[in-house]
mmCIF file of C-alpha atoms in Angstrom:
data_model
loop_
_atom_site.group_PDB
_atom_site.id
_atom_site.type_symbol
_atom_site.label_atom_id
_atom_site.label_comp_id
_atom_site.label_asym_id
_atom_site.label_seq_id
_atom_site.Cartn_x
_atom_site.Cartn_y
_atom_site.Cartn_z
ATOM 1 C CA UNK J 95 114.668 119.817 116.430
ATOM 2 C CA UNK J 96 117.618 119.633 114.069
ATOM 3 C CA UNK J 97 118.992 116.324 112.839
ATOM 4 C CA UNK J 98 116.455 114.063 114.499
ATOM 5 C CA UNK J 99 116.192 110.509 113.279
ATOM 6 C CA UNK J 100 113.819 107.833 114.406
ATOM 7 C CA UNK J 101 114.024 104.234 113.354
ATOM 8 C CA UNK J 102 112.110 101.053 114.114
ATOM 9 C CA UNK J 103 114.089 98.285 115.765
ATOM 10 C CA UNK J 104 112.871 94.698 115.535
ATOM 11 C CA UNK J 105 114.309 92.307 118.125
ATOM 12 C CA UNK J 106 117.995 92.797 117.569
ATOM 13 C CA UNK J 107 117.558 93.789 113.927
ATOM 14 C CA UNK J 108 116.137 96.586 111.858
ATOM 15 C CA UNK J 109 113.128 95.933 109.681
ATOM 16 C CA UNK J 110 112.969 97.628 106.262
ATOM 17 C CA UNK J 111 109.969 98.933 104.351
ATOM 18 C CA UNK J 112 108.759 101.244 107.107
ATOM 19 C CA UNK J 113 107.405 104.425 105.548
ATOM 20 C CA UNK J 114 108.702 107.864 106.456
ATOM 21 C CA UNK J 115 106.647 110.435 108.274
ATOM 22 C CA UNK J 116 105.750 111.769 111.699
ATOM 23 C CA UNK J 117 102.427 110.506 112.993
ATOM 24 C CA UNK J 118 100.668 112.769 115.470
ATOM 25 C CA UNK J 119 97.549 110.774 116.176
ATOM 26 C CA UNK J 120 97.266 107.546 118.068
ATOM 27 C CA UNK J 121 96.889 104.846 115.455
ATOM 28 C CA UNK J 122 96.535 101.980 117.903
ATOM 29 C CA UNK J 123 98.977 99.104 117.913
ATOM 30 C CA UNK J 124 98.697 98.368 114.194
ATOM 31 C CA UNK J 125 97.580 94.832 114.936
ATOM 32 C CA UNK J 126 96.430 93.856 111.467
ATOM 33 C CA UNK J 127 99.044 91.868 109.585
ATOM 34 C CA UNK J 128 99.806 93.070 106.081
ATOM 35 C CA UNK J 129 99.309 90.342 103.526
ATOM 36 C CA UNK J 130 101.386 90.108 100.387
ATOM 37 C CA UNK J 131 100.432 88.196 97.240
ATOM 38 C CA UNK J 132 102.053 84.773 97.217
ATOM 39 C CA UNK J 133 103.307 83.090 94.031
ATOM 40 C CA UNK J 134 101.149 80.144 93.021
ATOM 41 C CA UNK J 135 103.914 77.749 92.073
ATOM 42 C CA UNK J 136 102.019 74.748 93.320
ATOM 43 C CA UNK J 137 98.416 73.772 93.736
ATOM 44 C CA UNK J 138 99.237 72.506 97.222
ATOM 45 C CA UNK J 139 99.331 75.544 99.480
ATOM 46 C CA UNK J 140 101.083 75.287 102.784
ATOM 47 C CA UNK J 141 99.846 77.034 105.885
ATOM 48 C CA UNK J 142 101.799 80.348 105.988
ATOM 49 C CA UNK J 143 101.420 80.429 109.765
ATOM 50 C CA UNK J 144 103.317 77.168 110.078
ATOM 51 C CA UNK J 145 105.898 78.043 107.407
ATOM 52 C CA UNK J 146 106.756 81.395 108.965
ATOM 53 C CA UNK J 147 106.391 81.221 112.735
ATOM 54 C CA UNK J 148 108.106 84.596 113.202
ATOM 55 C CA UNK J 149 107.631 86.593 109.961
ATOM 56 C CA UNK J 150 109.553 89.839 109.620
ATOM 57 C CA UNK J 151 112.261 88.802 112.062
ATOM 58 C CA UNK J 152 115.776 89.478 110.779
ATOM 59 C CA UNK J 153 118.842 88.668 112.818
ATOM 60 C CA UNK J 154 122.103 90.598 112.749
ATOM 61 C CA UNK J 155 124.164 87.417 112.554
ATOM 62 C CA UNK J 156 122.744 86.949 109.040
ATOM 63 C CA UNK J 157 123.751 90.426 107.876
ATOM 64 C CA UNK J 158 126.992 92.119 106.902
ATOM 65 C CA UNK J 159 127.857 95.682 107.901
ATOM 66 C CA UNK J 160 126.771 97.191 104.572
ATOM 67 C CA UNK J 161 123.518 95.203 104.580
ATOM 68 C CA UNK J 162 122.671 96.292 108.112
ATOM 69 C CA UNK J 163 123.406 99.932 107.259
ATOM 70 C CA UNK J 164 121.013 99.691 104.301
ATOM 71 C CA UNK J 165 118.324 98.179 106.525
ATOM 72 C CA UNK J 166 118.861 100.904 109.121
ATOM 73 C CA UNK J 167 118.646 103.600 106.491
ATOM 74 C CA UNK J 168 115.394 102.129 105.155
ATOM 75 C CA UNK J 169 113.938 102.030 108.677
ATOM 76 C CA UNK J 170 114.139 105.791 109.255
ATOM 77 C CA UNK J 171 110.624 107.060 109.958
ATOM 78 C CA UNK J 172 111.345 110.737 110.506
ATOM 79 C CA UNK J 173 114.302 112.936 109.651
ATOM 80 C CA UNK J 174 114.840 116.619 110.311
ATOM 81 C CA UNK J 175 117.972 118.440 109.264
ATOM 82 C CA UNK J 176 120.559 117.637 106.590
ATOM 83 C CA UNK J 177 120.108 114.893 104.775
ATOM 84 C CA UNK J 178 134.108 93.229 115.935
ATOM 85 C CA UNK J 179 130.374 92.421 117.021
ATOM 86 C CA UNK J 180 127.733 93.724 114.691
ATOM 87 C CA UNK J 181 125.566 96.026 116.805
ATOM 88 C CA UNK J 182 123.655 99.247 116.413
ATOM 89 C CA UNK J 183 126.492 101.262 117.928
ATOM 90 C CA UNK J 184 129.099 99.607 115.699
ATOM 91 C CA UNK J 185 127.390 100.744 112.483
ATOM 92 C CA UNK J 186 126.404 104.285 113.497
ATOM 93 C CA UNK J 187 129.384 105.817 111.616
ATOM 94 C CA UNK J 188 128.375 104.026 108.398
ATOM 95 C CA UNK J 189 124.732 104.935 108.952
ATOM 96 C CA UNK J 190 125.745 108.581 109.383
ATOM 97 C CA UNK J 191 127.494 108.464 106.002
ATOM 98 C CA UNK J 192 124.519 106.718 104.383
ATOM 99 C CA UNK J 193 122.172 109.445 105.644
ATOM 100 C CA UNK J 194 124.361 112.178 104.190
ATOM 101 C CA UNK J 195 125.601 113.544 107.518
ATOM 102 C CA UNK J 196 129.256 113.526 106.575
ATOM 103 C CA UNK J 197 131.443 113.499 109.681
ATOM 104 C CA UNK J 198 128.627 114.360 112.083
ATOM 105 C CA UNK J 199 128.299 111.536 114.577
ATOM 106 C CA UNK J 200 124.993 109.890 115.420
ATOM 107 C CA UNK J 201 124.195 109.048 119.014
ATOM 108 C CA UNK J 202 121.402 107.003 120.544
ATOM 109 C CA UNK J 203 119.038 109.200 122.564
ATOM 110 C CA UNK J 204 116.317 106.663 123.368
ATOM 111 C CA UNK J 205 115.930 102.984 122.545
ATOM 112 C CA UNK J 206 114.068 99.892 123.737
ATOM 113 C CA UNK J 207 115.949 97.083 125.446
ATOM 114 C CA UNK J 208 118.330 94.836 123.549
ATOM 115 C CA UNK J 209 115.741 92.170 122.704
ATOM 116 C CA UNK J 210 112.697 94.453 122.353
ATOM 117 C CA UNK J 211 111.483 96.004 119.125
ATOM 118 C CA UNK J 212 110.268 99.515 118.451
ATOM 119 C CA UNK J 213 111.334 103.105 118.031
ATOM 120 C CA UNK J 214 114.961 104.173 118.389
ATOM 121 C CA UNK J 215 115.686 107.877 118.662
ATOM 122 C CA UNK J 216 118.970 109.028 117.094
ATOM 123 C CA UNK J 217 120.480 112.480 116.826
ATOM 124 C CA UNK J 218 123.517 113.967 115.096
ATOM 125 C CA UNK J 219 123.094 117.267 116.932
ATOM 126 C CA UNK J 220 124.525 117.367 120.492
ATOM 127 C CA UNK J 221 122.248 120.271 121.451
ATOM 128 C CA UNK J 222 119.149 118.398 120.280
ATOM 129 C CA UNK J 223 120.267 115.248 122.073
ATOM 130 C CA UNK J 224 120.781 117.192 125.314
ATOM 131 C CA UNK J 225 117.383 118.865 124.965
ATOM 132 C CA UNK J 226 115.671 115.517 124.466
ATOM 133 C CA UNK J 227 117.474 113.968 127.431
ATOM 134 C CA UNK J 228 116.422 116.893 129.632
ATOM 135 C CA UNK J 229 112.813 116.456 128.494
ATOM 136 C CA UNK J 230 112.875 112.733 129.332
ATOM 137 C CA UNK J 231 114.539 113.348 132.710
ATOM 138 C CA UNK J 232 112.055 116.083 133.666
ATOM 139 C CA UNK J 233 109.167 113.839 132.622
ATOM 140 C CA UNK J 234 110.462 111.031 134.848
ATOM 141 C CA UNK J 235 110.802 113.379 137.821
ATOM 142 C CA UNK J 236 107.210 114.534 137.374
ATOM 143 C CA UNK J 237 106.090 110.932 136.674
ATOM 144 C CA UNK J 238 104.780 111.724 133.198
ATOM 145 C CA UNK J 239 105.339 108.719 130.926
ATOM 146 C CA UNK J 240 106.972 109.467 127.592
ATOM 147 C CA UNK J 241 107.301 105.880 126.321
ATOM 148 C CA UNK J 242 104.473 103.450 125.709
ATOM 149 C CA UNK J 243 105.198 99.795 125.042
ATOM 150 C CA UNK J 244 102.874 97.002 124.038
ATOM 151 C CA UNK J 245 103.509 93.436 125.119
ATOM 152 C CA UNK J 246 101.878 90.042 124.779
ATOM 153 C CA UNK J 247 101.984 88.124 128.034
ATOM 154 C CA UNK J 248 101.612 84.471 128.908
ATOM 155 C CA UNK J 249 98.851 84.920 131.457
ATOM 156 C CA UNK J 250 96.422 87.719 132.207
ATOM 157 C CA UNK J 251 97.417 90.315 134.827
ATOM 158 C CA UNK J 252 95.058 90.759 137.764
ATOM 159 C CA UNK J 253 93.920 93.435 138.296
ATOM 160 C CA UNK J 254 93.694 94.541 134.666
ATOM 161 C CA UNK J 255 95.241 97.931 135.423
ATOM 162 C CA UNK J 256 97.689 99.181 138.007
ATOM 163 C CA UNK J 257 101.319 99.900 138.824
ATOM 164 C CA UNK J 258 104.300 97.761 139.669
ATOM 165 C CA UNK J 259 106.721 99.330 142.133
ATOM 166 C CA UNK J 260 109.782 97.366 143.198
ATOM 167 C CA UNK J 261 113.437 97.973 143.977
ATOM 168 C CA UNK J 262 115.823 96.214 141.588
ATOM 169 C CA UNK J 263 119.513 95.540 141.451
ATOM 170 C CA UNK J 264 121.787 93.848 138.929
ATOM 171 C CA UNK J 265 123.124 90.511 140.097
ATOM 172 C CA UNK J 266 125.647 88.538 138.027
ATOM 173 C CA UNK J 267 124.742 84.893 137.464
ATOM 174 C CA UNK J 268 126.681 82.604 135.140
ATOM 175 C CA UNK J 269 128.278 85.599 133.468
ATOM 176 C CA UNK J 270 124.964 87.396 132.890
ATOM 177 C CA UNK J 271 123.732 90.542 134.640
ATOM 178 C CA UNK J 272 120.176 89.888 135.811
ATOM 179 C CA UNK J 273 117.679 92.277 137.382
ATOM 180 C CA UNK J 274 116.766 90.986 140.845
ATOM 181 C CA UNK J 275 114.101 92.400 143.204
ATOM 182 C CA UNK J 276 115.255 93.753 146.558
ATOM 183 C CA UNK J 277 112.841 93.760 149.477
ATOM 184 C CA UNK J 278 112.871 96.848 151.741
ATOM 185 C CA UNK J 279 116.125 98.344 150.405
ATOM 186 C CA UNK J 280 118.207 100.311 152.865
ATOM 187 C CA UNK J 281 119.913 103.606 152.178
ATOM 188 C CA UNK J 282 123.158 101.670 151.783
ATOM 189 C CA UNK J 283 121.505 99.463 149.158
ATOM 190 C CA UNK J 284 120.429 102.534 147.184
ATOM 191 C CA UNK J 285 123.972 103.889 147.293
ATOM 192 C CA UNK J 286 125.298 100.533 146.074
ATOM 193 C CA UNK J 287 123.175 100.401 142.936
ATOM 194 C CA UNK J 288 119.700 99.340 144.042
ATOM 195 C CA UNK J 289 117.060 101.417 142.246
ATOM 196 C CA UNK J 290 113.373 101.847 142.910
ATOM 197 C CA UNK J 291 111.456 101.153 139.689
ATOM 198 C CA UNK J 292 107.894 101.950 138.680
ATOM 199 C CA UNK J 293 105.703 101.020 135.698
ATOM 200 C CA UNK J 294 102.046 101.445 134.762
ATOM 201 C CA UNK J 295 100.243 98.575 133.033
ATOM 202 C CA UNK J 296 96.847 98.304 131.381
ATOM 203 C CA UNK J 297 95.332 95.182 129.818
ATOM 204 C CA UNK J 298 94.053 96.075 126.346
ATOM 205 C CA UNK J 299 92.717 92.667 125.278
ATOM 206 C CA UNK J 300 92.646 89.049 126.442
ATOM 207 C CA UNK J 301 92.345 85.710 124.721
ATOM 208 C CA UNK J 302 93.522 82.104 125.004
ATOM 209 C CA UNK J 303 94.979 82.765 128.457
ATOM 210 C CA UNK J 304 97.168 85.596 127.151
ATOM 211 C CA UNK J 305 96.900 89.371 127.165
ATOM 212 C CA UNK J 306 97.825 92.388 125.090
ATOM 213 C CA UNK J 307 99.205 94.815 127.665
ATOM 214 C CA UNK J 308 100.123 98.479 127.451
ATOM 215 C CA UNK J 309 103.180 99.309 129.563
ATOM 216 C CA UNK J 310 104.524 102.723 130.528
ATOM 217 C CA UNK J 311 107.798 102.772 132.486
ATOM 218 C CA UNK J 312 108.355 105.764 134.743
ATOM 219 C CA UNK J 313 111.900 104.768 135.607
ATOM 220 C CA UNK J 314 114.796 103.366 133.610
ATOM 221 C CA UNK J 315 116.408 100.056 134.566
ATOM 222 C CA UNK J 316 117.654 97.118 132.464
ATOM 223 C CA UNK J 317 114.853 94.612 131.721
ATOM 224 C CA UNK J 318 112.501 96.554 133.988
ATOM 225 C CA UNK J 319 109.315 95.732 132.080
ATOM 226 C CA UNK J 320 110.150 92.046 131.715
ATOM 227 C CA UNK J 321 110.775 91.727 135.451
ATOM 228 C CA UNK J 322 107.643 93.677 136.319
ATOM 229 C CA UNK J 323 105.477 91.369 134.189
ATOM 230 C CA UNK J 324 107.124 88.298 135.709
ATOM 231 C CA UNK J 325 106.284 89.680 139.151
ATOM 232 C CA UNK J 326 102.659 89.833 137.973
ATOM 233 C CA UNK J 327 103.016 86.105 137.154
ATOM 234 C CA UNK J 328 102.484 86.984 133.476
ATOM 235 C CA UNK J 329 105.858 86.856 131.684
ATOM 236 C CA UNK J 330 106.198 88.404 128.256
ATOM 237 C CA UNK J 331 106.079 85.925 125.377
ATOM 238 C CA UNK J 332 109.585 85.252 124.124
ATOM 239 C CA UNK J 333 111.194 86.168 127.449
ATOM 240 C CA UNK J 334 113.830 83.465 127.789
ATOM 241 C CA UNK J 335 115.495 85.221 130.717
ATOM 242 C CA UNK J 336 112.914 86.046 133.375
ATOM 243 C CA UNK J 337 109.972 83.771 132.496
ATOM 244 C CA UNK J 338 111.731 80.935 134.338
ATOM 245 C CA UNK J 339 111.001 82.738 137.618
ATOM 246 C CA UNK J 340 107.300 81.924 137.210
ATOM 247 C CA UNK J 341 106.405 78.360 138.194
ATOM 248 C CA UNK J 342 103.129 76.453 138.138
ATOM 249 C CA UNK J 343 101.749 73.842 140.540
ATOM 250 C CA UNK J 344 98.270 72.374 140.020
ATOM 251 C CA UNK J 345 97.378 75.252 137.757
ATOM 252 C CA UNK J 346 98.471 77.908 140.252
ATOM 253 C CA UNK J 347 101.368 80.206 139.452
ATOM 254 C CA UNK J 348 104.036 81.266 141.897
ATOM 255 C CA UNK J 349 107.435 82.963 141.923
ATOM 256 C CA UNK J 350 110.692 81.069 142.245
ATOM 257 C CA UNK J 351 113.468 82.907 144.151
ATOM 258 C CA UNK J 352 115.066 85.293 141.665
ATOM 259 C CA UNK J 353 118.544 84.914 143.124
ATOM 260 C CA UNK J 354 118.634 81.165 142.463
ATOM 261 C CA UNK J 355 116.615 80.871 139.241
ATOM 262 C CA UNK J 356 118.755 80.619 136.125
ATOM 263 C CA UNK J 357 117.561 81.888 132.732
ATOM 264 C CA UNK J 358 116.205 79.200 130.438
ATOM 265 C CA UNK J 359 113.998 78.800 127.404
ATOM 266 C CA UNK J 360 110.447 79.846 128.072
ATOM 267 C CA UNK J 361 108.065 76.931 128.597
ATOM 268 C CA UNK J 362 104.563 77.219 127.125
ATOM 269 C CA UNK J 363 101.729 74.759 127.673
ATOM 270 C CA UNK J 364 100.515 72.494 124.889
ATOM 271 C CA UNK J 365 97.286 74.405 124.296
ATOM 272 C CA UNK J 366 99.174 77.671 123.755
ATOM 273 C CA UNK J 367 101.736 75.990 121.482
ATOM 274 C CA UNK J 368 98.903 74.592 119.387
ATOM 275 C CA UNK J 369 97.240 77.982 119.185
ATOM 276 C CA UNK J 370 100.524 79.581 118.069
ATOM 277 C CA UNK J 371 101.249 76.757 115.584
ATOM 278 C CA UNK J 372 104.636 76.193 117.211
ATOM 279 C CA UNK J 373 106.602 73.113 118.129
ATOM 280 C CA UNK J 374 108.447 73.039 121.479
ATOM 281 C CA UNK J 375 111.758 73.428 119.641
ATOM 282 C CA UNK J 376 110.542 76.573 117.845
ATOM 283 C CA UNK J 377 109.810 78.306 121.154
ATOM 284 C CA UNK J 378 113.540 78.805 121.664
ATOM 285 C CA UNK J 379 113.560 81.044 118.565
ATOM 286 C CA UNK J 380 110.539 83.089 119.645
ATOM 287 C CA UNK J 381 111.435 86.804 119.782
ATOM 288 C CA UNK J 382 110.505 88.928 122.762
ATOM 289 C CA UNK J 383 106.998 90.316 122.233
ATOM 290 C CA UNK J 384 107.771 93.707 123.754
ATOM 291 C CA UNK J 385 107.532 96.709 121.457
ATOM 292 C CA UNK J 386 108.236 100.412 122.000
ATOM 293 C CA UNK J 387 105.149 101.644 120.210
ATOM 294 C CA UNK J 388 104.973 105.343 121.084
ATOM 295 C CA UNK J 389 107.346 108.122 122.105
ATOM 296 C CA UNK J 390 106.469 111.623 123.223
ATOM 297 C CA UNK J 391 108.860 114.376 122.147
ATOM 298 C CA UNK J 392 109.046 117.986 123.306
ATOM 299 C CA UNK J 393 107.414 120.657 121.186
ATOM 300 C CA UNK J 394 109.521 123.033 119.129
ATOM 301 C CA UNK J 395 108.940 125.795 121.676
ATOM 302 C CA UNK J 396 108.668 125.411 125.429
ATOM 303 C CA UNK J 397 104.954 126.252 125.441
ATOM 304 C CA UNK J 398 104.122 123.837 122.608
ATOM 305 C CA UNK J 399 102.467 120.516 123.508
ATOM 306 C CA UNK J 400 104.518 117.343 123.019
ATOM 307 C CA UNK J 401 104.375 115.599 119.666
ATOM 308 C CA UNK J 402 104.360 111.830 119.294
ATOM 309 C CA UNK J 403 105.952 109.178 117.132
ATOM 310 C CA UNK J 404 104.304 105.817 116.515
ATOM 311 C CA UNK J 405 105.682 102.531 115.226
ATOM 312 C CA UNK J 406 103.342 99.677 114.219
ATOM 313 C CA UNK J 407 104.233 96.308 115.699
ATOM 314 C CA UNK J 408 106.406 93.869 113.708
ATOM 315 C CA UNK J 409 104.712 91.263 111.549
ATOM 316 C CA UNK J 410 105.573 88.396 113.923
ATOM 317 C CA UNK J 411 103.847 90.359 116.699
ATOM 318 C CA UNK J 412 100.773 90.793 114.481
ATOM 319 C CA UNK J 413 100.828 87.086 113.681
ATOM 320 C CA UNK J 414 100.789 86.214 117.385
ATOM 321 C CA UNK J 415 97.902 88.606 117.980
ATOM 322 C CA UNK J 416 95.959 86.888 115.209
ATOM 323 C CA UNK J 417 96.731 83.398 116.493
ATOM 324 C CA UNK J 418 95.549 84.359 119.994
ATOM 325 C CA UNK J 419 92.568 86.320 118.663
ATOM 326 C CA UNK J 420 93.696 89.377 120.530
ATOM 327 C CA UNK J 421 92.274 92.632 119.262
ATOM 328 C CA UNK J 422 92.305 96.032 120.909
ATOM 329 C CA UNK J 423 88.873 96.926 122.286
#
């Protein structure tokens, strides 16, 4: 595949220091946090967990165009071929220059949602991009998952493995497009934008009332995985949009009506806040713990098996796993 580039996206930003190379074996979720030596400027050592509640999280509002391009360039994990609002799309021309592509334009082939982290597939070759899109479309039609996400949820899904199948539509509320479930959609609904969505989920580990969940979407719809986990009464940590749909009365969870529930900061109970070493005010800054961990790509020839790309989770994700004592069994 000519001119293929894959980068790791971290919650609205790109995280540097991610080594280059195509990984072909499943390396797990990379849950162990990497420790760096700390300067001993004082004999009184502060708790690094409390000092850095979300380590590794960079935000685009703190970066200039040139800085973001440099971070993007450093985040490339695999490269084949020749070497207003600040967004990924707005800096693709500069990134193309930084990667030595000249006037060849980069386009996004596959990416996680806006607030999720993980692999982003870019291509400067239209033929390669079309081939990849055909592969993903054919895989969806045959219900073969090509993307694997990992998420940390507030709550433990029951059963521990299954599928979520629900029709969704986009409904505008307070200037925001929100994914809303539709019960028994008619043919007219489908023609007007309602889409049937499907995801597989599998609980990998549990602890402290939370779960590490593997998610594989078989359809594409905005915020699909976040909505699906909310419907399981287990919203993703850091979901400040759809977690509000899950209410609790006397320890029992239930769903509020999606069409009347406005997005708001996620509310976590005191025990979970203590476990995460967070204050209530810090929860508002918690990034979405949803990470595109693995992508399958077509082989070089039609008869070749798919290859895979893996991206370890961000350091704030690893920190949360450690705080909750979640480890993949």
